[in-house]
Structure formats: C-alpha cells, structure tokens
Coordinates of N, CA, C and O in Angstrom, one line a residue:
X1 N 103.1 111.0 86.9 CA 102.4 112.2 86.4 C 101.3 111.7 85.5 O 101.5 110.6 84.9
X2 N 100.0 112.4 85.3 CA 99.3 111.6 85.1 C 98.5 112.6 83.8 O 97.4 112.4 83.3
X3 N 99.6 113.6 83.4 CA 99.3 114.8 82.2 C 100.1 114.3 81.3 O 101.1 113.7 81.5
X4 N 99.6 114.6 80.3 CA 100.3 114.6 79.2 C 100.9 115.9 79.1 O 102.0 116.0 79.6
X5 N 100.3 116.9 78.6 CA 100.8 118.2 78.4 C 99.5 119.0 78.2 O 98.4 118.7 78.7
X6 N 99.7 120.2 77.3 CA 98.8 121.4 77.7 C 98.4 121.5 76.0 O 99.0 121.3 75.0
X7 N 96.8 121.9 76.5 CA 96.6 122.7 75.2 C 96.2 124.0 75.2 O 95.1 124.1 75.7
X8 N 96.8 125.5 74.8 CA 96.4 126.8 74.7 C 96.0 126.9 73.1 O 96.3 126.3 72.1
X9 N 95.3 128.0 73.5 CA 94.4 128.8 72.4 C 94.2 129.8 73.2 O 93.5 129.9 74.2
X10 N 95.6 130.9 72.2 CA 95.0 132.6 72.4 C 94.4 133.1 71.4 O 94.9 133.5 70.3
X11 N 92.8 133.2 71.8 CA 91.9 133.6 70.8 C 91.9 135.5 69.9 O 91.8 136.5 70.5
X12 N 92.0 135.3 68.7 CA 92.0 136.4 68.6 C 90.7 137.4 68.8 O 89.5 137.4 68.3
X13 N 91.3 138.4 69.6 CA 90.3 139.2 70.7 C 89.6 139.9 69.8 O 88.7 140.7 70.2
X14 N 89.8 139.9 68.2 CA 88.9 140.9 67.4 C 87.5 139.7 67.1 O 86.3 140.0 67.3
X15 N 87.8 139.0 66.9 CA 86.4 137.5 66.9 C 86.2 137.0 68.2 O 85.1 136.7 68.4
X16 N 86.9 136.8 69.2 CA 86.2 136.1 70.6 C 87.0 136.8 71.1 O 88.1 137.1 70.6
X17 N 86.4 137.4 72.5 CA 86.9 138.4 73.7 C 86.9 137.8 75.1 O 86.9 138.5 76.1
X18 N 86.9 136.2 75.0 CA 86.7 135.5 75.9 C 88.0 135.3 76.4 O 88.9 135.7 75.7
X19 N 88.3 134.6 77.7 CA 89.2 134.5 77.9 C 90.4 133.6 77.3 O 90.1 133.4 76.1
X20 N 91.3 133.2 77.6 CA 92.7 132.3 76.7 C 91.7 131.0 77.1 O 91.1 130.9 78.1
X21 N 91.6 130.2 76.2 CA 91.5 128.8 76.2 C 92.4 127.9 76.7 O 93.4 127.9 76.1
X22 N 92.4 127.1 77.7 CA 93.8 126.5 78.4 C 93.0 125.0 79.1 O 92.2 124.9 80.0
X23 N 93.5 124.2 78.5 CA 93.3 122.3 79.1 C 94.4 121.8 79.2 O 95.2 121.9 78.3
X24 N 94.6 121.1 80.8 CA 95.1 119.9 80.6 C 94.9 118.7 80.0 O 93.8 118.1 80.2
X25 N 95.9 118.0 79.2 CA 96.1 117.1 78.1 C 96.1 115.8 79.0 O 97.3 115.4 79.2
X26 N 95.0 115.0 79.6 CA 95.9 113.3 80.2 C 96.2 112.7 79.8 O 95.9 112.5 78.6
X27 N 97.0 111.8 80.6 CA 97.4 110.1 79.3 C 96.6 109.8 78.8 O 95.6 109.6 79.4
X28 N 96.6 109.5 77.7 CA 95.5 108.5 76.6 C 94.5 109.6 76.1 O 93.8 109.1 75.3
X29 N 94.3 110.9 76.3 CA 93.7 112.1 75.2 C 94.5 112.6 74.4 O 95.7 112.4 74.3
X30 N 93.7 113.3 73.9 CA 94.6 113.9 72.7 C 94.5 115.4 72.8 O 93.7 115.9 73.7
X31 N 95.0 116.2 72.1 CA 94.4 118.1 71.6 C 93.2 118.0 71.4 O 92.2 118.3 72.0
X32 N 93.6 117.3 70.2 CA 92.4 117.5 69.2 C 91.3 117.2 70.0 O 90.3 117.8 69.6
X33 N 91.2 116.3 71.1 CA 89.8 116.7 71.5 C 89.7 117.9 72.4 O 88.6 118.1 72.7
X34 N 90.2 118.5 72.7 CA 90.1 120.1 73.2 C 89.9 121.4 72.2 O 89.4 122.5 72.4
X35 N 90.5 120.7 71.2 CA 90.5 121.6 70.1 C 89.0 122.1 69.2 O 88.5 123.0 68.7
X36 N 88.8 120.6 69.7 CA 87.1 120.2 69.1 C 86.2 120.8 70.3 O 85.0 121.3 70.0
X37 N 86.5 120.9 71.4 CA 85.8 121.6 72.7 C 86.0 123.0 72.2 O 84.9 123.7 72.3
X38 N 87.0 123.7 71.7 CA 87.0 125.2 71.7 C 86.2 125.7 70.3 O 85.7 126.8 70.1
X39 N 86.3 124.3 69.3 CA 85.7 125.0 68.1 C 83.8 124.8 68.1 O 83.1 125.1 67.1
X40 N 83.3 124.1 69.4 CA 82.3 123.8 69.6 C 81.7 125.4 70.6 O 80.7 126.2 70.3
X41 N 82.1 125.5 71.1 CA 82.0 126.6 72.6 C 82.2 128.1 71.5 O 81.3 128.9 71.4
X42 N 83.3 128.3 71.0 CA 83.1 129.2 70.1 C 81.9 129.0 68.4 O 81.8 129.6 67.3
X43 N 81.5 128.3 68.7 CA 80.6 127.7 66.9 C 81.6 128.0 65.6 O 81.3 128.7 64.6
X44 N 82.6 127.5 65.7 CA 83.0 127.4 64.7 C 83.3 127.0 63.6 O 84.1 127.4 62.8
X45 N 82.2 125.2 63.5 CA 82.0 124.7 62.8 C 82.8 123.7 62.4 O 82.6 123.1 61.4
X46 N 83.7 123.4 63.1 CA 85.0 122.6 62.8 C 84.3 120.6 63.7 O 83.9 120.2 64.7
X47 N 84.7 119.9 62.4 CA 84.7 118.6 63.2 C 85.4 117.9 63.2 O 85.5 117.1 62.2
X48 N 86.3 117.9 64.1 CA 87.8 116.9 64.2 C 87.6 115.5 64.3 O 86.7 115.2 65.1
X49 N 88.3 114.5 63.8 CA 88.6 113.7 63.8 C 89.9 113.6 64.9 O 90.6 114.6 65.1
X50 N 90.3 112.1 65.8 CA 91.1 112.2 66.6 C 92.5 112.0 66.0 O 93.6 112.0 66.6
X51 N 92.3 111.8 64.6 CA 94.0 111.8 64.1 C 93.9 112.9 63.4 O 94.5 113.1 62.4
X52 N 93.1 113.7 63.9 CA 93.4 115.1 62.7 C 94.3 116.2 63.7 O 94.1 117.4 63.8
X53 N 95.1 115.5 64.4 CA 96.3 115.9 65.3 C 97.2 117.1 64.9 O 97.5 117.9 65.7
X54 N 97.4 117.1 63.6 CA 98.0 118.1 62.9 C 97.4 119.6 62.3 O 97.6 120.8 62.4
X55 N 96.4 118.8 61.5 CA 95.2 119.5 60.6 C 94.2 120.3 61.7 O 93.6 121.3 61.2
X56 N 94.0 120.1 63.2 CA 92.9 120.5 64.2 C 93.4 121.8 63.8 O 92.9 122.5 63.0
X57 N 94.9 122.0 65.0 CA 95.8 123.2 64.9 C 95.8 124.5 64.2 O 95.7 125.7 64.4
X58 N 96.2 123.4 62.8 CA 96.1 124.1 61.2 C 95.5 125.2 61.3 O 95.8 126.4 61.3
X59 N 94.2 124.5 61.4 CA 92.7 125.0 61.0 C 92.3 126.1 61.8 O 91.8 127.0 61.2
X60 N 92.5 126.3 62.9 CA 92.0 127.0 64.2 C 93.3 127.8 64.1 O 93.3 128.4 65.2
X61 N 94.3 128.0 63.5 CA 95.2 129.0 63.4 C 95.4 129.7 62.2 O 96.1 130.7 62.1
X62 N 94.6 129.1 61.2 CA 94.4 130.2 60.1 C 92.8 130.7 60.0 O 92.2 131.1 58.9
X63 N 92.3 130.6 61.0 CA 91.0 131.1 61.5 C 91.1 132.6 62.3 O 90.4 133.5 62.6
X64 N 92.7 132.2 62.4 CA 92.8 133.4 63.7 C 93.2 133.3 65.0 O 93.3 134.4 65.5
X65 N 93.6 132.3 65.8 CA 93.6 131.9 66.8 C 94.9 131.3 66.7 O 95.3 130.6 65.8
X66 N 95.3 131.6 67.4 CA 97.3 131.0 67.9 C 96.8 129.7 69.0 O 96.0 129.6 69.9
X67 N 97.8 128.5 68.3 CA 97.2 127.6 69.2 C 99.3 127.1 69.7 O 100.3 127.2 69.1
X68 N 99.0 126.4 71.3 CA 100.2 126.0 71.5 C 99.4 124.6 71.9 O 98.2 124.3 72.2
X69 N 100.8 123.8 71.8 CA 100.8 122.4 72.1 C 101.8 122.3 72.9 O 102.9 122.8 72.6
X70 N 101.6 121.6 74.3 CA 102.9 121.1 74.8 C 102.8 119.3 75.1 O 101.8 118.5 75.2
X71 N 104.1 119.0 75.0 CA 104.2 117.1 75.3 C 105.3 117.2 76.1 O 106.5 117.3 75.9
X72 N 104.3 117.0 77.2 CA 105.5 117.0 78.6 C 106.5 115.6 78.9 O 107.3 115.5 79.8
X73 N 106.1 114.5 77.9 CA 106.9 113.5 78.3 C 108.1 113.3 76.9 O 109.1 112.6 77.0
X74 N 107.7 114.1 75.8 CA 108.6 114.4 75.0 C 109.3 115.7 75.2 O 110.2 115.8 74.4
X75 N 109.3 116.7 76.0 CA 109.4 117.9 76.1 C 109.8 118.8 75.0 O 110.9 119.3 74.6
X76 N 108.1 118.7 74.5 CA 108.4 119.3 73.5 C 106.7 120.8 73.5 O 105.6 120.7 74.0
X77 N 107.2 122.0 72.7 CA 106.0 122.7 72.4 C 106.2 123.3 71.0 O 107.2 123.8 70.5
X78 N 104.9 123.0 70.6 CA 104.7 123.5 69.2 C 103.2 124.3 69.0 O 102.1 123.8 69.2
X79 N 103.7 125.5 68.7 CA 103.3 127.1 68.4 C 102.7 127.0 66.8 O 103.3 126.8 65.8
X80 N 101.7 127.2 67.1 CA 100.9 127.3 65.7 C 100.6 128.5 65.5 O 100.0 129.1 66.5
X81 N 101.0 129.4 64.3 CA 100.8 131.3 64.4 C 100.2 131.8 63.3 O 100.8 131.8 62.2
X82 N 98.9 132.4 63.5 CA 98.5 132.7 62.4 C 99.0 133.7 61.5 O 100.1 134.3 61.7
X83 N 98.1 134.0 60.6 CA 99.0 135.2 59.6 C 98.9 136.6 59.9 O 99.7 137.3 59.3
X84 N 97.9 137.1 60.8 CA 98.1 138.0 61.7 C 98.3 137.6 63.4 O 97.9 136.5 63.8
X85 N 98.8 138.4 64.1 CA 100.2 138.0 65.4 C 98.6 139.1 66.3 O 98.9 140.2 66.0
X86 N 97.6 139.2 67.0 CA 96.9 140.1 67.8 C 98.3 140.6 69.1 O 99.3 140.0 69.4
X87 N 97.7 141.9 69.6 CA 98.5 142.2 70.8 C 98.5 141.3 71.6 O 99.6 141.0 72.0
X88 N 97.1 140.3 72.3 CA 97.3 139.6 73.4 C 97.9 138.5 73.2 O 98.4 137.9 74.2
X89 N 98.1 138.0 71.8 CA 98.8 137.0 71.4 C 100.1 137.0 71.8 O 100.7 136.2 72.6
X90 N 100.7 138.3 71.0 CA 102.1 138.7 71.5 C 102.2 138.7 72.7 O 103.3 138.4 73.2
X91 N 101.3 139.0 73.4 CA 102.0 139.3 74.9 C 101.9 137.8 75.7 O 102.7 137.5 76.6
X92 N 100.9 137.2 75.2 CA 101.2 135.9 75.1 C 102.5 135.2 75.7 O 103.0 134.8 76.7
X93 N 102.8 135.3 74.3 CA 103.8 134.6 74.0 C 105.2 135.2 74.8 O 106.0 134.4 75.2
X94 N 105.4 136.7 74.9 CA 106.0 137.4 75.7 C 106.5 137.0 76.8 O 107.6 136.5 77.1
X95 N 104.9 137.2 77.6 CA 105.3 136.6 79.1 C 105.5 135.6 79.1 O 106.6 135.5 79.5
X96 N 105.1 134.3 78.7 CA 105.1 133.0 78.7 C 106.7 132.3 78.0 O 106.8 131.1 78.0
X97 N 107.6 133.3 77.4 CA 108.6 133.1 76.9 C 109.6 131.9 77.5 O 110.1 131.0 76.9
X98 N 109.9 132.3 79.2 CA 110.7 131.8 80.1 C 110.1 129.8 80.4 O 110.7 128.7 80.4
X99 N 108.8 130.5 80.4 CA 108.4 129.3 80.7 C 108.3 128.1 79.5 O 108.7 127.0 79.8
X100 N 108.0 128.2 78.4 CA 108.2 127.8 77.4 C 109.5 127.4 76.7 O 109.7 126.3 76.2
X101 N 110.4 128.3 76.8 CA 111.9 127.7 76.9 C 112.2 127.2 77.8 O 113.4 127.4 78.0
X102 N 111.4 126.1 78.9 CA 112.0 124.9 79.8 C 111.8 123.9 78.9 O 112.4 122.9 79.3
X103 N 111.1 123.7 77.8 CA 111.0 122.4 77.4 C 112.5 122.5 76.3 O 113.1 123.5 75.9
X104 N 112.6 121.1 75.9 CA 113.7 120.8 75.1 C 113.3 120.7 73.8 O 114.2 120.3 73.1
X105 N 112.5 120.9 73.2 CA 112.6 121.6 71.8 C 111.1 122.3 71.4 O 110.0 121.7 71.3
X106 N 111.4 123.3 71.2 CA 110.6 124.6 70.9 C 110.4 124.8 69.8 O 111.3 125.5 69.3
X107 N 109.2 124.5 68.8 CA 108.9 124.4 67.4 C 107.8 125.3 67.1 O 107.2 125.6 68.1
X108 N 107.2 126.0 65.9 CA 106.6 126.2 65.6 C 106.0 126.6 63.9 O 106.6 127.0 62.9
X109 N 105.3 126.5 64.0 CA 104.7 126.8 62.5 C 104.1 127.7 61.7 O 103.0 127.3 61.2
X110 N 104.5 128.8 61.4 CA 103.7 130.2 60.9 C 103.3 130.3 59.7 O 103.9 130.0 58.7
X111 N 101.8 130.7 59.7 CA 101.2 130.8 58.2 C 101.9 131.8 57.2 O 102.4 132.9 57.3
X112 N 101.8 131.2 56.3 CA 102.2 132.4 55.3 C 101.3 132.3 54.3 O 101.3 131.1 53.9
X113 N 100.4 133.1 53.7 CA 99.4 133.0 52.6 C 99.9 133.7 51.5 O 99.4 134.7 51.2
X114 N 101.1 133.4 50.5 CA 101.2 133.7 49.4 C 100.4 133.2 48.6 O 99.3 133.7 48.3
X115 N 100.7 131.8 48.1 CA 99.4 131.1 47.3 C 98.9 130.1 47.8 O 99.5 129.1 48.2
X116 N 97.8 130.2 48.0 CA 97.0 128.7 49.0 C 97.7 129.4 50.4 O 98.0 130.5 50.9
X117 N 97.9 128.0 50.7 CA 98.1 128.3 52.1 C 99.3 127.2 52.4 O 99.3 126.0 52.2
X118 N 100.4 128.1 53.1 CA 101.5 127.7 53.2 C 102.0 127.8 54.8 O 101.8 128.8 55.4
X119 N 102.5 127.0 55.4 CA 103.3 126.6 56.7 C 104.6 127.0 56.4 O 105.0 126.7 55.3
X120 N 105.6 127.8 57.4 CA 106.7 127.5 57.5 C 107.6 127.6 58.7 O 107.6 128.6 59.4
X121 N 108.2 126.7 58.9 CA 109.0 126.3 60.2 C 109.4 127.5 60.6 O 109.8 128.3 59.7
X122 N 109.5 127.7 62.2 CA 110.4 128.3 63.1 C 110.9 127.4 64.3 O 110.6 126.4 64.7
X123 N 111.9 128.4 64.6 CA 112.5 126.6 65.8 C 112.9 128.0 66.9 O 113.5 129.1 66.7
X124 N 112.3 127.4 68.0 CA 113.0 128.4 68.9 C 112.1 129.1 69.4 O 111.2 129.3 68.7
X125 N 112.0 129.7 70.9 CA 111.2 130.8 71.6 C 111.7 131.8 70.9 O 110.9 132.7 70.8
X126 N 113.0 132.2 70.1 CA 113.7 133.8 70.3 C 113.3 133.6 68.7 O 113.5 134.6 68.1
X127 N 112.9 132.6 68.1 CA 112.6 133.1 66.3 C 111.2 132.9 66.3 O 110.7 133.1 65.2
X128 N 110.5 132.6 67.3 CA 108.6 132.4 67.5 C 108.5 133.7 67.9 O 108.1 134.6 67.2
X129 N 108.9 133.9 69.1 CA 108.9 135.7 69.3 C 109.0 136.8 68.3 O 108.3 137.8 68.1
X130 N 110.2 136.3 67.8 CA 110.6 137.4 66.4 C 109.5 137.4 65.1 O 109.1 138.4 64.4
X131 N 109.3 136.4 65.0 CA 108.0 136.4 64.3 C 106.8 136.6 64.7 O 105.9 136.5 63.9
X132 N 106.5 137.1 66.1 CA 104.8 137.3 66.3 C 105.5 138.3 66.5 O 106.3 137.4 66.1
X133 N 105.9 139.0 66.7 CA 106.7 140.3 66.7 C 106.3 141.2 65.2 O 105.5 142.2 65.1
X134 N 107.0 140.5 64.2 CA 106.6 141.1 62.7 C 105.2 140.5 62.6 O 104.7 141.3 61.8
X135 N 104.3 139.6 62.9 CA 103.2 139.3 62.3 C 102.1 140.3 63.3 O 101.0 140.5 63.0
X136 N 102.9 140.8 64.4 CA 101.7 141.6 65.3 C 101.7 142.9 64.3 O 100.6 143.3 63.8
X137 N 102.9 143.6 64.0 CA 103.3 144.8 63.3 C 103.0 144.7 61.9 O 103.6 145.5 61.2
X138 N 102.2 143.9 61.3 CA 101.5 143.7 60.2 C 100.1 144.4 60.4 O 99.5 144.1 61.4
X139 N 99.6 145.6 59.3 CA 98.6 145.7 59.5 C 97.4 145.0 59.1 O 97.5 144.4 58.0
X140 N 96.2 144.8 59.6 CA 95.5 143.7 59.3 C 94.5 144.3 57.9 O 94.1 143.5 57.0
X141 N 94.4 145.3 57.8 CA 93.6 145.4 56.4 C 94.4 144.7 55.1 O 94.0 144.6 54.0
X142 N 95.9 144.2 55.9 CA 96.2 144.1 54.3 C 95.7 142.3 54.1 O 96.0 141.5 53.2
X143 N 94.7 142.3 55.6 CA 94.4 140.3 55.2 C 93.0 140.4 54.5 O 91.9 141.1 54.7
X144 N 93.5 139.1 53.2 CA 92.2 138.8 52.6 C 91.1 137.9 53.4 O 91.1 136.7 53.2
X145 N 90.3 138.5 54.1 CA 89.2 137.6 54.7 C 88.8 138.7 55.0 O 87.7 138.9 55.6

C-alpha cells in the first residue's frame, strides 16, 4: 500500500461554499502539507511548518473548519471539531460514521473557548457524534468572532 492515510477538511459552508477538501496522505508526506494546500487555495494565511503536525489541525479548526486525520497503518482517525459543529459538518460525520468506526482507535479533539483556547478529548465515533450533535445545536451568534 503505498497511502498513508487521508486528509479531510469539512469547510465551514458559512466562509467557503466549496466543496469538502479531501487528499490522499503517501508514504513519506505528511497533513500538514495538505493542510498548507487548503490554507493556500482558501487564503487563509496560515504557514505551516512540517512538524507543525498537531498545531496545522489546531489552527484550521478554530478557524471554522472540522479537520479529520486518518493513519491507515496505525489505524487510527483523529477528528479535529471546532467550536461551532455547521450542518454539513454533521452530516459529515453522520454518514461517514460506519466508515470511520473501521479503524481501531477513533479520537478526537473539541474546542472549547472558555478562556484562551482550550482542547478537550473525545474518544470514540458515538461521543464525536454526540458532540457535533451539541456543537451543531449551538447557536452561532453566541461565538465571539
């Protein structure tokens, strides 16, 4: 096999109306250079570094944009979720549920903006669900930006 795994970006449809962002990952790339492809094509000013592996994600998910990672030889995906959840996001994640629960561990990381800016773990399709669930059913006037 000659992929590493996948990079998605479901853009939030109120700032880009383009379609889902989606690359294959090969051996020896990284996200983050994809990540740097989507923050280029959209202008959004972002310049990654190739160890900013974590921080790419971060950044482009409290922008607005739900980003997934998959590592098909670790089988693993990790869901980056901003602090508001868009409908296509959810549905996203919805349909894509079954498929996403084939890998062996299902992680993710949801913003939470009480003070600064805070990450906190979710583990699981059925508690990533449950949370873009409540973060879609959040109204957005109540976000400071």
């Amino acid at each position: 096999m000659n992929h590493r795994g996948k990079l998605i970006v479901i853009p939030d449809e109120e700032q880009i109306l383009q379609e889902i962002f989606e690359r294959q990952v090969k051996q020896g790339e990284s996200h983050t250079k994809y990540l740097q492809e989507f923050s280029d094509i959209y202008m959004l000013g972002y310049h990654f570094e190739e160890e900013d592996y974590q921080k790419a994600p971060c950044d482009i998910a409290e922008a607005g944009h739900m980003v997934i990672k998959t590592e098909d030889d670790a089988s693993l995906v990790i869901c980056y979720l901003p602090k508001k959840i868009t409908d296509r996001q959810y549905l996203y994640l919805y349909d894509h549920q079954v498929e996403l629960s084939q890998y062996g561990q299902v992680n993710g990381y949801s913003l939470k903006r009480e003070e600064g800016i805070e990450w906190e773990k979710v583990h699981g399709i059925g508690e990533i669900i449950q949370e873009s669930r409540v973060k879609n059913q959040t109204p957005s006037r109540s976000q400071k930006h």
